[in-house]
Tab-separated table of C-alpha atoms in Angstrom:
chain	number	residue	atom	x	y	z
A	23	MET	CA	-12.226	32.249	52.210
A	24	ILE	CA	-15.280	30.840	51.069
A	25	TYR	CA	-16.545	26.813	52.649
A	26	GLY	CA	-17.533	25.057	50.165
A	27	GLU	CA	-19.545	23.231	52.733
A	28	ARG	CA	-21.550	26.939	53.481
A	29	PHE	CA	-23.206	26.302	49.523
A	30	ARG	CA	-24.415	22.786	50.234
A	31	GLN	CA	-26.342	24.116	52.811
A	32	VAL	CA	-27.941	26.619	51.243
A	33	ARG	CA	-28.627	24.746	48.464
A	34	GLU	CA	-30.475	21.882	49.882
A	35	MET	CA	-32.187	24.302	52.050
A	36	HIS	CA	-33.894	25.293	49.281
A	37	ARG	CA	-33.546	21.770	48.011
A	38	LEU	CA	-32.139	22.193	44.828
A	39	THR	CA	-30.119	20.089	43.150
A	40	GLN	CA	-26.830	20.811	41.557
A	41	ALA	CA	-28.159	20.834	38.574
A	42	GLY	CA	-31.049	23.175	39.878
A	43	LEU	CA	-28.832	25.498	41.490
A	44	ALA	CA	-26.105	26.204	38.711
A	45	GLU	CA	-29.386	26.848	36.547
A	46	GLN	CA	-30.278	29.704	38.470
A	47	VAL	CA	-26.844	30.648	39.099
A	48	PRO	CA	-25.258	32.092	35.242
A	49	GLY	CA	-21.941	30.877	34.077
A	50	LEU	CA	-21.904	28.296	37.155
A	51	SER	CA	-22.178	24.621	36.283
A	52	GLN	CA	-22.681	21.551	37.753
A	53	TRP	CA	-19.547	20.151	37.872
A	54	ARG	CA	-17.698	23.134	38.785
A	55	LEU	CA	-20.636	23.810	41.720
A	56	SER	CA	-19.840	20.127	42.561
A	57	ARG	CA	-15.921	21.083	43.359
A	58	ILE	CA	-16.659	23.760	44.785
A	59	GLU	CA	-18.591	22.133	47.606
A	60	THR	CA	-16.111	19.899	48.105
A	61	ASP	CA	-12.910	23.017	48.363
A	62	ARG	CA	-11.600	21.393	45.138
A	63	ALA	CA	-13.026	25.288	43.345
A	64	VAL	CA	-12.965	27.918	44.525
A	65	PRO	CA	-16.352	30.543	43.311
A	66	ASP	CA	-16.236	33.578	41.860
A	67	ASP	CA	-16.921	36.556	43.368
A	68	GLU	CA	-20.431	37.238	41.314
A	69	ALA	CA	-21.522	33.517	41.731
A	70	THR	CA	-21.261	33.790	45.646
A	71	ALA	CA	-23.023	37.086	45.587
A	72	LEU	CA	-25.831	35.810	43.379
A	73	LEU	CA	-26.520	32.433	45.176
A	74	ALA	CA	-26.402	34.973	48.956
A	75	LEU	CA	-29.211	37.596	46.992
A	76	SER	CA	-31.430	34.353	46.125
A	77	SER	CA	-30.736	32.021	49.147
A	78	GLY	CA	-31.331	34.552	51.738
A	79	VAL	CA	-27.788	34.890	53.661
A	80	THR	CA	-25.151	37.458	52.830
A	81	VAL	CA	-22.047	37.339	50.719
A	82	ASP	CA	-20.034	36.816	54.629
A	83	PHE	CA	-21.828	34.001	55.664
A	84	PHE	CA	-19.869	32.026	53.218
A	85	ALA	CA	-16.928	32.425	54.441
A	86	ARG	CA	-17.375	31.243	58.135
A	87	PRO	CA	-16.588	28.277	59.252
A	88	PRO	CA	-19.748	25.602	59.010
A	89	VAL	CA	-20.509	24.313	62.303
A	90	PRO	CA	-21.997	20.374	62.231
A	91	SER	CA	-25.856	19.237	61.176
A	92	LEU	CA	-28.219	18.229	63.190
A	93	LEU	CA	-28.020	15.258	61.550
A	94	ALA	CA	-24.892	14.711	63.290
A	95	HIS	CA	-26.694	14.015	66.451
A	96	SER	CA	-29.360	11.080	64.733
A	97	PRO	CA	-32.236	12.710	65.528
A	98	GLN	CA	-35.585	11.393	66.090
A	99	LEU	CA	-37.766	12.024	62.870
A	100	ARG	CA	-41.734	12.215	63.138
A	101	ALA	CA	-42.466	11.472	59.588
A	102	ARG	CA	-44.724	9.512	57.200
A	103	SER	CA	-43.153	7.143	54.603
A	104	ARG	CA	-43.257	9.395	51.923
A	105	LEU	CA	-41.339	11.839	52.982
A	106	THR	CA	-38.428	12.086	51.053
A	107	GLU	CA	-34.419	12.569	51.733
A	108	THR	CA	-34.526	15.816	49.760
A	109	ALA	CA	-37.644	17.129	52.265
A	110	LYS	CA	-35.703	15.533	55.241
A	111	VAL	CA	-32.557	17.255	54.008
A	112	ALA	CA	-33.791	20.745	53.872
A	113	ALA	CA	-35.209	20.363	57.495
A	114	MET	CA	-32.158	19.470	58.655
A	115	GLN	CA	-30.036	22.474	57.125
A	116	TRP	CA	-32.757	25.239	57.885
A	117	ALA	CA	-32.169	23.743	62.149
A	118	ARG	CA	-28.532	24.262	61.437
A	119	LEU	CA	-28.652	27.599	60.648
A	120	ILE	CA	-31.348	28.964	63.231
A	121	ASP	CA	-29.430	26.735	66.348
A	122	GLU	CA	-26.095	27.805	64.560
A	123	ALA	CA	-27.362	31.464	65.355
A	124	TYR	CA	-29.244	30.677	68.946
A	125	LEU	CA	-25.713	28.891	69.721
A	126	ASN	CA	-23.939	32.214	68.526
A	127	MET	CA	-26.006	33.542	71.113
A	128	ARG	CA	-26.027	32.164	73.847
A	129	ALA	CA	-22.727	32.105	74.232
A	130	GLN	CA	-22.662	35.762	75.148
A	131	ALA	CA	-25.645	34.816	77.909
A	132	ASN	CA	-26.214	32.631	80.787
A	133	SER	CA	-29.016	30.490	80.103
A	134	LEU	CA	-31.426	27.929	81.072
A	135	PRO	CA	-30.402	24.701	83.170
A	136	VAL	CA	-31.903	21.551	81.455
A	137	THR	CA	-33.628	19.490	84.069
A	138	VAL	CA	-35.491	17.011	81.850
A	139	THR	CA	-34.212	13.883	81.707
A	140	PRO	CA	-34.234	11.146	80.131
A	141	MET	CA	-36.474	8.157	81.177
A	142	PRO	CA	-35.343	4.562	79.934
A	143	GLU	CA	-36.753	2.568	82.205
A	144	ALA	CA	-39.841	4.499	82.830
A	145	THR	CA	-43.182	3.189	80.424
A	146	PRO	CA	-44.547	6.017	78.875
A	147	ALA	CA	-47.330	6.884	80.918
A	148	GLU	CA	-44.934	6.731	84.033
A	149	ALA	CA	-42.833	9.317	82.178
A	150	ALA	CA	-45.486	11.728	81.192
A	151	ARG	CA	-46.748	12.028	84.626
A	152	ALA	CA	-43.039	12.787	85.619
A	153	VAL	CA	-42.711	15.895	82.736
A	154	ARG	CA	-45.682	17.235	83.875
A	155	ALA	CA	-44.376	18.206	87.584
A	156	GLN	CA	-41.697	18.952	86.057
A	157	LEU	CA	-43.017	21.502	83.666
A	158	GLY	CA	-44.852	22.684	86.547
A	159	PHE	CA	-48.497	21.732	86.318
A	160	ARG	CA	-50.791	19.604	87.865
A	161	GLY	CA	-51.856	15.974	87.119
A	162	ASP	CA	-55.902	16.843	86.840
A	163	GLU	CA	-55.767	19.934	84.644
A	164	PRO	CA	-55.226	20.564	80.854
A	165	LEU	CA	-52.059	22.549	80.153
A	166	PRO	CA	-53.192	26.155	78.979
A	167	TYR	CA	-49.463	26.330	77.154
A	168	LEU	CA	-46.831	24.341	76.083
A	169	VAL	CA	-43.978	25.777	74.073
A	170	LEU	CA	-43.355	27.769	76.633
A	171	ALA	CA	-43.146	24.921	79.964
A	172	VAL	CA	-40.873	23.188	77.422
A	173	GLU	CA	-38.605	25.914	77.015
A	174	ARG	CA	-37.726	26.718	80.837
A	175	VAL	CA	-36.443	23.296	81.476
A	176	GLY	CA	-34.427	23.770	79.129
A	177	VAL	CA	-34.868	22.806	76.520
A	178	THR	CA	-34.227	24.234	72.491
A	179	VAL	CA	-37.325	24.527	70.496
A	180	LEU	CA	-36.574	26.651	67.034
A	181	GLY	CA	-39.507	27.412	65.035
A	182	LEU	CA	-38.346	26.578	61.257
A	183	PRO	CA	-39.684	29.294	58.212
A	184	CYS	CA	-40.247	26.509	56.068
A	185	VAL	CA	-43.153	23.570	55.251
A	186	ILE	CA	-42.717	19.811	54.730
A	187	ASP	CA	-45.832	17.595	53.965
A	188	GLY	CA	-45.369	14.719	55.987
A	189	LEU	CA	-42.786	16.381	58.663
A	190	ASP	CA	-43.986	18.426	61.836
A	191	ALA	CA	-41.084	18.058	63.935
A	192	PHE	CA	-38.003	16.412	65.180
A	193	CYS	CA	-35.479	16.361	68.183
A	194	ALA	CA	-32.296	15.399	68.870
A	195	TRP	CA	-29.679	15.139	71.882
A	196	ARG	CA	-27.306	17.843	71.008
A	197	ALA	CA	-24.233	17.666	73.968
A	198	GLY	CA	-26.610	16.742	76.029
A	199	GLU	CA	-28.945	19.508	75.281
A	200	PRO	CA	-32.520	18.228	73.556
A	201	VAL	CA	-33.734	20.179	70.611
A	202	ILE	CA	-37.181	20.384	69.171
A	203	ALA	CA	-36.979	21.807	65.997
A	204	VAL	CA	-40.716	22.244	65.248
A	205	LEU	CA	-42.109	23.421	61.133
A	206	SER	CA	-44.721	25.854	60.251
A	207	GLY	CA	-47.756	24.422	58.627
A	208	ALA	CA	-49.450	22.674	61.437
A	209	PRO	CA	-52.441	24.610	63.671
A	210	GLY	CA	-52.278	24.343	66.726
A	211	ASP	CA	-53.741	21.469	68.580
A	212	ARG	CA	-51.005	19.638	65.491
A	213	GLU	CA	-48.355	21.737	66.837
A	214	ARG	CA	-48.961	20.943	70.369
A	215	PHE	CA	-48.636	16.739	70.104
A	216	SER	CA	-45.764	16.626	67.447
A	217	ILE	CA	-43.881	19.039	70.500
A	218	ALA	CA	-44.790	16.662	73.250
A	219	HIS	CA	-44.245	13.804	71.072
A	220	GLU	CA	-40.427	14.976	70.162
A	221	LEU	CA	-39.835	15.286	74.046
A	222	GLY	CA	-41.158	11.718	74.355
A	223	HIS	CA	-38.475	10.475	72.455
A	224	LEU	CA	-36.176	12.439	74.073
A	225	VAL	CA	-36.924	11.592	77.511
A	226	LEU	CA	-38.154	7.734	76.115
A	227	HIS	CA	-35.421	7.343	74.198
A	228	HIS	CA	-32.239	6.453	72.711
A	229	PRO	CA	-30.941	8.753	69.835
A	230	ARG	CA	-30.560	5.462	66.906
A	231	GLN	CA	-34.023	3.978	68.619
A	232	ALA	CA	-36.281	3.888	65.872
A	233	GLY	CA	-39.336	1.836	64.561
A	234	ARG	CA	-43.216	2.231	64.917
A	235	SER	CA	-43.262	0.736	68.150
A	236	VAL	CA	-40.866	3.735	69.300
A	237	GLU	CA	-43.172	5.911	67.744
A	238	LEU	CA	-46.510	4.334	69.993
A	239	GLU	CA	-44.397	4.575	72.650
A	240	ALA	CA	-44.186	8.507	71.728
A	241	ASP	CA	-47.722	9.074	70.748
A	242	GLU	CA	-48.515	7.501	74.324
A	243	PHE	CA	-46.044	9.638	76.551
A	244	ALA	CA	-47.968	12.800	74.621
A	245	ALA	CA	-51.486	11.519	75.232
A	246	GLU	CA	-50.871	11.255	78.774
A	247	LEU	CA	-48.879	14.433	78.936
A	248	LEU	CA	-51.665	16.875	77.452
A	249	VAL	CA	-54.813	14.535	78.339
A	250	PRO	CA	-53.951	12.574	81.537
A	251	LEU	CA	-56.806	9.579	81.242
A	252	ASP	CA	-58.192	9.595	85.075
A	253	ALA	CA	-58.208	13.861	84.491
A	254	VAL	CA	-59.927	13.840	81.283
A	255	ALA	CA	-62.398	11.275	82.408
A	256	ARG	CA	-64.392	13.166	84.273
A	257	ASP	CA	-65.016	16.229	81.459
A	258	MET	CA	-65.712	13.180	78.908
A	259	PRO	CA	-69.181	12.825	78.154
A	260	GLU	CA	-71.883	9.474	78.551
A	261	ASN	CA	-72.775	9.522	74.879
A	262	PRO	CA	-69.320	11.605	72.964
A	263	THR	CA	-70.356	13.493	69.487
A	264	LEU	CA	-68.164	15.346	67.412
A	265	ASN	CA	-69.878	18.612	68.184
A	266	SER	CA	-69.240	17.520	71.935
A	267	LEU	CA	-65.690	16.294	71.491
A	268	ALA	CA	-65.064	19.977	69.568
A	269	MET	CA	-66.041	21.866	72.639
A	270	LEU	CA	-64.141	19.472	74.918
A	271	LYS	CA	-60.743	20.172	72.270
A	272	THR	CA	-60.937	23.692	73.515
A	273	THR	CA	-60.429	23.099	76.650
A	274	TRP	CA	-57.409	20.850	76.585
A	275	GLY	CA	-55.979	21.447	72.953
A	276	VAL	CA	-55.938	18.288	71.529
A	277	SER	CA	-57.518	17.350	68.392
A	278	ILE	CA	-60.551	16.089	68.283
A	279	LYS	CA	-59.264	12.745	67.270
A	280	SER	CA	-57.000	12.234	70.067
A	281	LEU	CA	-59.963	13.254	72.003
A	282	VAL	CA	-61.838	10.228	69.824
A	283	ARG	CA	-59.137	8.126	70.696
A	284	ARG	CA	-59.312	8.786	74.985
A	285	ALA	CA	-62.626	7.949	74.567
A	286	ARG	CA	-61.792	4.693	73.467
A	287	GLU	CA	-59.551	3.779	75.992
A	288	LEU	CA	-61.976	5.103	78.605
A	289	GLU	CA	-64.217	2.305	77.256
A	290	LEU	CA	-66.996	5.341	76.422
A	291	ILE	CA	-67.121	4.268	73.106
A	292	ASP	CA	-66.402	0.529	71.080
A	293	GLN	CA	-64.276	0.199	68.431
A	294	ASP	CA	-67.224	0.392	66.065
A	295	ARG	CA	-68.124	3.993	67.503
A	296	ALA	CA	-64.675	5.019	67.018
A	297	ILE	CA	-64.722	4.360	63.528
A	298	THR	CA	-67.788	5.902	62.423
A	299	LEU	CA	-66.166	9.096	63.852
A	300	TYR	CA	-63.442	8.846	62.112
A	301	LYS	CA	-65.441	8.085	59.237
A	302	GLN	CA	-67.586	10.961	59.880
A	303	MET	CA	-64.817	13.224	60.824
A	304	SER	CA	-63.362	12.435	57.006
A	305	ALA	CA	-66.294	12.862	55.478
A	306	ARG	CA	-66.585	16.415	56.939
A	307	GLY	CA	-62.423	17.235	55.677
A	308	TRP	CA	-61.147	17.103	58.962
A	309	ASN	CA	-58.346	15.162	58.636
A	310	ARG	CA	-56.096	18.047	59.293
A	311	TYR	CA	-57.934	21.136	60.262
A	312	GLU	CA	-60.572	20.328	62.553
A	313	PRO	CA	-63.542	22.870	63.984
A	314	GLY	CA	-62.484	24.193	67.669
A	315	HIS	CA	-59.642	26.810	67.775
A	316	VAL	CA	-56.719	25.694	69.820
A	317	PRO	CA	-53.855	28.802	69.760
A	318	TYR	CA	-50.572	28.408	67.648
A	319	GLU	CA	-48.122	28.407	70.313
A	320	LYS	CA	-44.681	29.698	69.339
A	321	PRO	CA	-41.475	29.321	71.357
A	322	ARG	CA	-39.941	32.790	73.163
A	323	ALA	CA	-35.605	32.185	73.998
A	324	PHE	CA	-34.339	32.746	70.844
A	325	ARG	CA	-36.357	35.884	69.822
A	326	LYS	CA	-35.565	37.114	73.475
A	327	LEU	CA	-31.440	36.413	73.414
A	328	ALA	CA	-31.874	38.910	70.354
A	329	GLU	CA	-33.876	41.707	72.216
A	330	ILE	CA	-30.917	41.454	74.964
A	331	LEU	CA	-28.495	41.650	72.379
A	332	TYR	CA	-29.747	43.853	69.636
A	333	GLY	CA	-32.143	45.962	71.808
A	334	PRO	CA	-35.466	45.968	71.313
A	335	GLY	CA	-37.602	44.358	68.687
A	336	PRO	CA	-35.134	43.234	68.138
A	337	ASN	CA	-33.472	45.826	65.909
A	338	VAL	CA	-33.454	43.517	62.817
A	339	GLN	CA	-30.450	45.544	61.188
A	340	ARG	CA	-27.767	44.328	64.331
A	341	PHE	CA	-29.448	40.796	64.603
A	342	ALA	CA	-28.938	39.747	60.618
A	343	ALA	CA	-25.780	41.382	60.281
A	344	ALA	CA	-24.807	39.731	63.449
A	345	ALA	CA	-26.073	36.379	62.148
A	346	GLY	CA	-25.071	36.487	57.927
A	347	TRP	CA	-28.948	36.961	56.913
A	348	SER	CA	-30.457	39.036	55.183
A	349	GLU	CA	-32.772	41.669	56.949
A	350	LYS	CA	-35.947	39.870	55.226
A	351	LEU	CA	-34.765	36.573	55.870
A	352	ALA	CA	-33.872	37.399	59.536
A	353	LEU	CA	-37.195	38.681	60.257
A	354	ASP	CA	-39.411	35.605	58.792
A	355	ILE	CA	-37.343	33.721	60.660
A	356	LEU	CA	-38.282	36.252	63.899
A	357	SER	CA	-41.674	35.698	62.955
A	358	HIS	CA	-41.830	32.239	64.389
A	359	TYR	CA	-40.584	33.083	67.676
A	360	ALA	CA	-43.218	34.986	70.234
A	361	ALA	CA	-43.017	38.871	70.890
A	362	ALA	CA	-43.676	39.481	74.306
A	363	ASP	CA	-47.124	40.632	73.766
A	364	GLU	CA	-47.920	37.581	71.998
A	365	LEU	CA	-46.519	35.251	75.342
A	366	PRO	CA	-49.349	33.420	77.407
A	367	HIS	CA	-51.321	35.058	80.075
A	368	GLN	CA	-50.107	32.766	82.968
A	369	PRO	CA	-46.627	31.573	82.472
A	370	PRO	CA	-45.163	29.289	84.727
A	371	ALA	CA	-43.071	30.338	87.868
A	372	ARG	CA	-39.824	31.380	87.301
A	373	PRO	CA	-37.232	28.646	88.202
A	374	SER	CA	-34.558	30.085	91.084
A	375	GLY	CA	-31.091	30.491	89.475
A	376	ASN	CA	-29.474	33.019	87.284
A	377	VAL	CA	-32.010	32.169	84.123
A	378	VAL	CA	-33.149	33.591	80.997
A	379	ASP	CA	-37.217	35.643	81.889
A	380	LEU	CA	-39.518	34.356	79.364
A	381	ARG	CA	-42.554	36.047	81.436
A	382	PRO	CA	-44.908	38.150	79.473
A	383	ARG	CA	-42.808	41.444	80.078
A	384	LEU	CA	-39.651	43.209	78.989
A	385	ALA	CA	-37.521	43.620	81.245
A	386	ASP	CA	-34.049	46.330	80.902
A	387	ARG	CA	-31.311	45.358	79.675
A	388	ALA	CA	-29.502	45.305	83.046
A	389	ALA	CA	-32.226	43.089	84.853
A	390	ALA	CA	-32.620	40.539	81.376
A	391	ALA	CA	-28.853	40.066	81.513
A	392	ARG	CA	-28.969	38.332	84.422
A	393	PHE	CA	-30.105	34.774	82.686
């Protein structure tokens, strides 16, 4: 049996309308595609094979019962108003594809317990300090890494192989488990802030909360999590300049713009000086990409599971067949997850219990199966 919902999933992943997809598949009309997607018609083998070839999945993928989309879990979308519905749905469908593979693999092994908990009554700063402690970091130090620490408290972090202007990340609670999806294309400092922002939504907000105040609270949480005000005050120069803040950026792993805001909150500069610094950044073309290196962090758990189940590397042929993906798509998606030699040099202490070992070394299959 071929599921029409699978046709719709891959079409929306690639941001195609029904008419646009019909143009790419000879002999397939928009009218027939509409009927296929609602299970009122059965696609012929040639159309199914052509769609599989063009979308990066296998024919077998279309015969698998579809799983719910993360959209059903009321995700928080950190996005500008220009984000189109088509782009938002594409991000959701990519997350759905990868999350399905992740859950299928995780069903064959034990997983990390969720230890991060909602704190809707806390202020953003209070929640950020509590989460810092849960992540295993002191309140007076820069975070040397974030993504691995977030995974270790039970948050599923999905790396999506797509770039959507205006959307860096989003989050959702899936059956009581927190999920953060991260899109491609952002520099390391922006990625860290986006993940911290989404973590703030998960901790502070109910699923259907939205609006400017909700976004500001998530920003406040992210700032305090990454750059605690009392801690950064010791490092902040008395008369901040863009050059001095660029050096500070590499220490704290946040953008120069974020540090300007912190300097303003510390009253080291006034609003006029802050505006002047923002204008200087804009004139230099620093609105998105700034000087100062902050490493891009990849999630690990997805690839670690694949290595355990399908052998070192992992074995792409076996992994792709299990996921219903082409080997090319499998390689593309796996490239958004950290291999053992890409992990931080100083990971947090391993939590107790029978859990996934995300430390930067490859355990043998028997030892790794303990997670």
